[in-house]
Amino acid sequence: MEIHKNALGLTAGQRRVLLVVAVLAFLGPNGLYLYYAATQPELNAQALSNPVSLAFMIEAMMLLALFLWFVFKTTRSWAKVGLYLVLAFLGSLAFSLPFFLSRKR
């Protein structure tokens, strides 16, 4: 029996797990953020004025830069880098990375 793997060496089962993680991240933390951004937009301004929140946001941007580099190194495609960037801003890093890895052929 042959196990089908993608370019990263992930089995179909592992790709499904990554896709489930991506969906949960999109609905969970991202859904929570979108809910409060829509119902209490002033919380964004408060988060930007909080040094601890700001540190987490800066860290997320640094991780995004590293993930964008990873996407380019593994795909050699600026279009896929752009797509990953859109996914990261639409969802979150917890959504975009497992989603990207699950789709990587």
Coordinates of C-alpha atoms in Angstrom, one line a residue:
M1 CA 0.0 0.0 0.0
E2 CA 1.4 3.4 -1.0
I3 CA 1.0 6.4 1.2
H4 CA 0.5 9.5 -0.8
K5 CA 2.7 12.4 0.5
N6 CA 3.0 16.0 -0.6
A7 CA 6.1 18.0 -1.3
L8 CA 6.8 18.5 2.4
G9 CA 6.5 14.8 3.1
L10 CA 3.1 15.1 4.8
T11 CA 0.6 12.3 4.5
A12 CA -3.0 12.9 3.5
G13 CA -4.0 12.4 7.2
Q14 CA -1.5 14.9 8.4
R15 CA -2.7 17.4 5.8
R16 CA -6.3 16.8 7.0
V17 CA -5.2 17.5 10.6
L18 CA -3.5 20.7 9.5
L19 CA -6.7 21.8 7.7
V20 CA -8.8 21.1 10.8
V21 CA -6.3 23.2 12.8
A22 CA -6.6 26.0 10.3
V23 CA -10.4 26.0 10.4
L24 CA -10.4 25.9 14.2
A25 CA -7.9 28.9 14.3
F26 CA -10.0 30.8 11.8
L27 CA -13.3 30.2 13.7
G28 CA -11.7 30.5 17.2
P29 CA -9.2 33.3 17.8
N30 CA -9.9 35.0 14.5
G31 CA -13.7 34.8 15.0
L32 CA -13.3 36.2 18.5
Y33 CA -11.2 39.1 17.2
L34 CA -13.6 39.8 14.4
Y35 CA -16.6 39.8 16.8
Y36 CA -15.0 42.3 19.1
A37 CA -13.6 44.4 16.3
A38 CA -17.2 44.8 15.0
T39 CA -18.9 45.2 18.3
Q40 CA -16.3 47.2 20.3
P41 CA -13.9 48.8 17.9
E42 CA -12.4 51.0 20.6
L43 CA -10.7 47.9 22.0
N44 CA -8.2 48.0 19.0
A45 CA -7.1 51.5 20.1
Q46 CA -6.7 50.2 23.7
A47 CA -4.7 47.3 22.6
L48 CA -2.3 49.5 20.6
S49 CA -1.7 51.7 23.7
N50 CA -1.0 48.6 25.9
P51 CA 2.7 47.8 25.8
V52 CA 2.2 44.1 26.4
S53 CA -0.4 43.8 23.6
L54 CA 2.0 45.9 21.3
A55 CA 4.8 43.4 22.1
F56 CA 2.7 40.5 20.9
M57 CA 1.7 42.4 17.8
I58 CA 5.3 43.1 17.0
E59 CA 6.2 39.5 17.5
A60 CA 3.4 38.4 15.2
M61 CA 4.7 40.8 12.5
M62 CA 8.2 39.3 12.9
L63 CA 6.8 35.8 12.6
L64 CA 4.9 36.8 9.6
A65 CA 8.1 38.0 7.9
L66 CA 9.7 34.7 8.7
F67 CA 6.8 32.7 7.3
L68 CA 6.8 34.9 4.2
W69 CA 10.5 34.0 3.7
F70 CA 9.6 30.3 4.3
V71 CA 6.9 30.5 1.7
F72 CA 9.2 32.0 -0.9
K73 CA 12.0 29.5 -0.1
T74 CA 9.7 26.5 -0.5
T75 CA 7.7 27.8 -3.5
R76 CA 9.9 30.3 -5.3
S77 CA 6.7 32.1 -6.2
W78 CA 6.0 35.7 -5.3
A79 CA 2.3 35.1 -6.1
K80 CA 2.2 32.5 -3.4
V81 CA 3.9 34.9 -1.0
G82 CA 1.2 37.4 -1.8
L83 CA -1.5 34.8 -1.3
Y84 CA 0.0 33.8 2.0
L85 CA 0.1 37.4 3.1
V86 CA -3.6 37.9 2.2
L87 CA -4.5 34.7 4.1
A88 CA -2.5 35.9 7.2
F89 CA -4.3 39.2 7.3
L90 CA -7.8 37.6 6.6
G91 CA -7.3 34.9 9.1
S92 CA -4.3 34.9 11.4
L93 CA -0.9 33.2 11.5
A94 CA -2.6 30.3 13.4
F95 CA -4.9 29.9 10.3
S96 CA -2.6 30.7 7.4
L97 CA 0.4 28.5 8.3
P98 CA -1.5 25.2 8.7
F99 CA -3.7 26.1 5.8
F100 CA -0.7 26.8 3.6
L101 CA 1.1 23.6 4.7
S102 CA -2.0 21.5 4.2
R103 CA -2.4 22.8 0.6
K104 CA 1.4 22.6 -0.3
R105 CA 1.8 20.1 -3.1

